[in-house]
Steps between C-alpha positions, in 0.01 A plus 500: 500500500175372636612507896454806723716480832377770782484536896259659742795735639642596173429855508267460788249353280558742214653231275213276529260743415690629170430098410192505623403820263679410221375156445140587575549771178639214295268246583206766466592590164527170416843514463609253693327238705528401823617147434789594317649614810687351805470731745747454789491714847632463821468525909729566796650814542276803691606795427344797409125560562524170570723497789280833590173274526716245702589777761111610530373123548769432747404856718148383402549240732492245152858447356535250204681156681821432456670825383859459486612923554803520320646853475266775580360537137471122400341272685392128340275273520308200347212434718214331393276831631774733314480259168137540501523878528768577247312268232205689531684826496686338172191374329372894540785652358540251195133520428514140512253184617857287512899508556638234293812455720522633859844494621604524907743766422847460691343305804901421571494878666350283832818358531684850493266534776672290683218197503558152455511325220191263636298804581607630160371180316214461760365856329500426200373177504194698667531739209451207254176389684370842473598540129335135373158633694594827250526281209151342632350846487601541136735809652821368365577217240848356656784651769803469579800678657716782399856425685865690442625173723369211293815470271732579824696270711360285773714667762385827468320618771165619282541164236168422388486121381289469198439129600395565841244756361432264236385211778294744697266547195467167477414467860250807415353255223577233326323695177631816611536819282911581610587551118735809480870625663686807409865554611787762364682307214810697275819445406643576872211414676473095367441260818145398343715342210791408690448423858417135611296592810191304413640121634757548261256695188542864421147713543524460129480120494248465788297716306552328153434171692141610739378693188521877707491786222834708644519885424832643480510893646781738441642393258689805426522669869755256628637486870828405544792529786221788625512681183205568284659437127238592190537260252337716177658730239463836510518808199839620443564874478809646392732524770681805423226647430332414871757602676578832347163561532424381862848755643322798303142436620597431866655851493231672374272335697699579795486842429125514448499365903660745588261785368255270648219759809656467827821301379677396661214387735321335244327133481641181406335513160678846372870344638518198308769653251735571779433135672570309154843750509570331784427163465543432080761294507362265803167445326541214254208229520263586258164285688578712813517840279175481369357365801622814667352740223164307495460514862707795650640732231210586269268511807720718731566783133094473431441595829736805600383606128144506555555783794673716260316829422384624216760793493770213482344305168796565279743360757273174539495460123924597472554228800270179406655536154860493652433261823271254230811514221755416809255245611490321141843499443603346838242223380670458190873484648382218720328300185837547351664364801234208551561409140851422529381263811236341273727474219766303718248271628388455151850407373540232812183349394561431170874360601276239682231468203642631168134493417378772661691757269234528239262700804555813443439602885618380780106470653465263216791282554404451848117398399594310210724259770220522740277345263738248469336350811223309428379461852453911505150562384522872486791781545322732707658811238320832615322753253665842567469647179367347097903544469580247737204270438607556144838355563467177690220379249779503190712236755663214252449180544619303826781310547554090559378464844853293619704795332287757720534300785831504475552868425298567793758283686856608355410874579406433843845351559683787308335742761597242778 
């Protein structure tokens, strides 16, 4: 792994600077060095502190051109005056004289504007102009576009045509520096590999055929008929044991609520016992679990503990043992549940590829046929834990391209 894949809004900027002091330890200590790395960021969305500054220039009387307000927390654009500000915000947070790769990131989200698709292509040829006097400046190295639309088909409203885009860089400069496209490629999500919407080529064979480096993200988040399906393994607890445990810990914490100062007036975080009583058997997506304890659950129980007094100490201890063991074991029944998902994927790939039975996971069966592809120059895997990371680098060998290919295929038409 030698290519780091980040954005100016992931995190609000946060994400970029976690690369930005990471690497500078590395390549301080000598570690590391700074060629060894492909560093890859990205430009479009304002949200954020950036969509913050965007408000104050615009009452300022100075609003960055052609900002495309989307919802009222995302707005996007890919001016050549925005471009030029978000680099040098970038190059600041990655402690960095150069981006190797600087992606337009989603430009497509002008069309779900409601813009035309000349305007749309109009804007980013202007964005190419801008990013080859960027490459002049010794800012950035190459660019390129970051597009959930390239391996769609032409009729969709927000299609972006990787040819099209492809010709405008060309128009830029005949020695242009349009080198790099990332797109969502997985088992459901497969149009790079298998839709002819490039005069008759597949993104993949345009690619393969121009020389464009392709980088393949979520490959284990995958979209499909509006569903968000999570195509990794998970640990397996004892069943029995989980649910046993989960009935006796919802009762006690339950009971701890209702002990609770002032209950049963009390905040949001000292009811969440009684709302999982409620709701337990609706809840059963794990990705939208733990994006609700990150983001609402833990937050809401820190909070209403934090104003407990002193006087109540043993009841704060009593309760965060109870609501954090009730917590855990919800976790674990919906990794048990996720797991039998997995595992039936799993068993329908390797009907398709008897091949894929030696990976032990199912994140590794997946990677091992995305590797398959020779026109994918990286899978864009994430780095959530040494576990994880751990796991994808033991991936087996890949299979025969044609036998990928047409794995890829016969599962699309067994969903179909």
């Amino acid at each position: 792994m030698n290519l780091i894949d980040t954005s100016t809004n992931y995190t609000d900027g946060s994400a970029e600077r976690l690369v930005g002091d990471i690497t500078r330890e590395l390549f301080e200590s000598e570690k590391l060095e700074r060629e060894e790395l492909v560093i890859v960021t990205k430009i479009g969305y304002v949200q954020g502190s950036n969509l913050k500054d965007a408000r104050e220039r615009a009452s300022n009387g100075n609003p960055f051109p052609e900002m495309v307000e989307l919802q009222s927390d995302c707005w996007h654009n890919i001016s050549p005056v925005f471009l030029e500000n978000q680099i040098t915000r970038s190059l600041e947070r990655l402690k960095m004289d150069t981006i190797d790769v600087l992606l337009l990131h989603n430009p497509e989200y002008y069309l779900k504007g409601g813009g035309t698709r000349d305007a749309y292509y109009a804007r980013i040829e202007k964005a190419f102009q801008h990013l080859e006097l960027e490459v002049d400046r010794g800012r950035i190295k190459s660019y390129g576009v970051s597009s959930n639309t390239f391996p769609e088909t032409e009729s969709r409203s927000d299609f972006t045509s990787l040819t099209r885009v492809f010709d405008l860089a060309k128009q830029v400069s005949k020695d242009n520096h349009f080198a790099v496209i990332q797109l969502p490629f997985n088992v459901y999500e497969a149009g790079a590999a298998l839709h002819k919407n490039n005069n008759r080529e597949s993104v993949f064979e345009f690619a393969k055929e121009h020389d464009l480096a392709v980088l393949g993200n979520r490959p284990f988040n995958a979209f499909t008929k509006d569903r968000l399906i999570r195509l990794t393994s998970y640990p397996t607890h004892d069943d029995v044991e989980v649910k046993g445990g989960l009935h006796t810990t919802l009762g006690r914490a339950i009971e701890l609520e209702k002990r609770a100062p002032g209950y049963p007036k009390t905040p949001q975080g000292l009811q969440w016992a009684h709302a999982l009583r409620d709701r337990l058997s609706e809840i059963d997506d794990l990705l939208t679990w733990r994006d609700a304890l990150g983001s609402q659950i833990y937050p809401s129980i820190r909070q209403a503990l934090s104003r407990a007094s002193a006087d109540q100490a043993s009841w704060v201890a009593d309760y965060q043992t109870a609501i954090q063991e009730l917590l855990r074991l919800v976790t674990w029944d919906l990794e048990n549940l996720a797991n039998q998902k997995s595992g039936l994927i799993g068993e329908q790939l390797q009907g398709f590829a008897p091949e894929l039975a030696t990976s032990p996971t199912l994140s590794r069966k997946v990677l091992r046929l995305y590797q398959s592809f020779p026109e994918l120059s990286s899978v864009l895997v994430g780095m959530r834990t040494p576990g994880y990371v751990a796991d994808v680098l033991g991936t087996e060998e890949p299979l025969d391209p044609v036998k990928a290919l047409e794995t890829l295929a016969r599962l699309q038409r067994y969903r179909s």
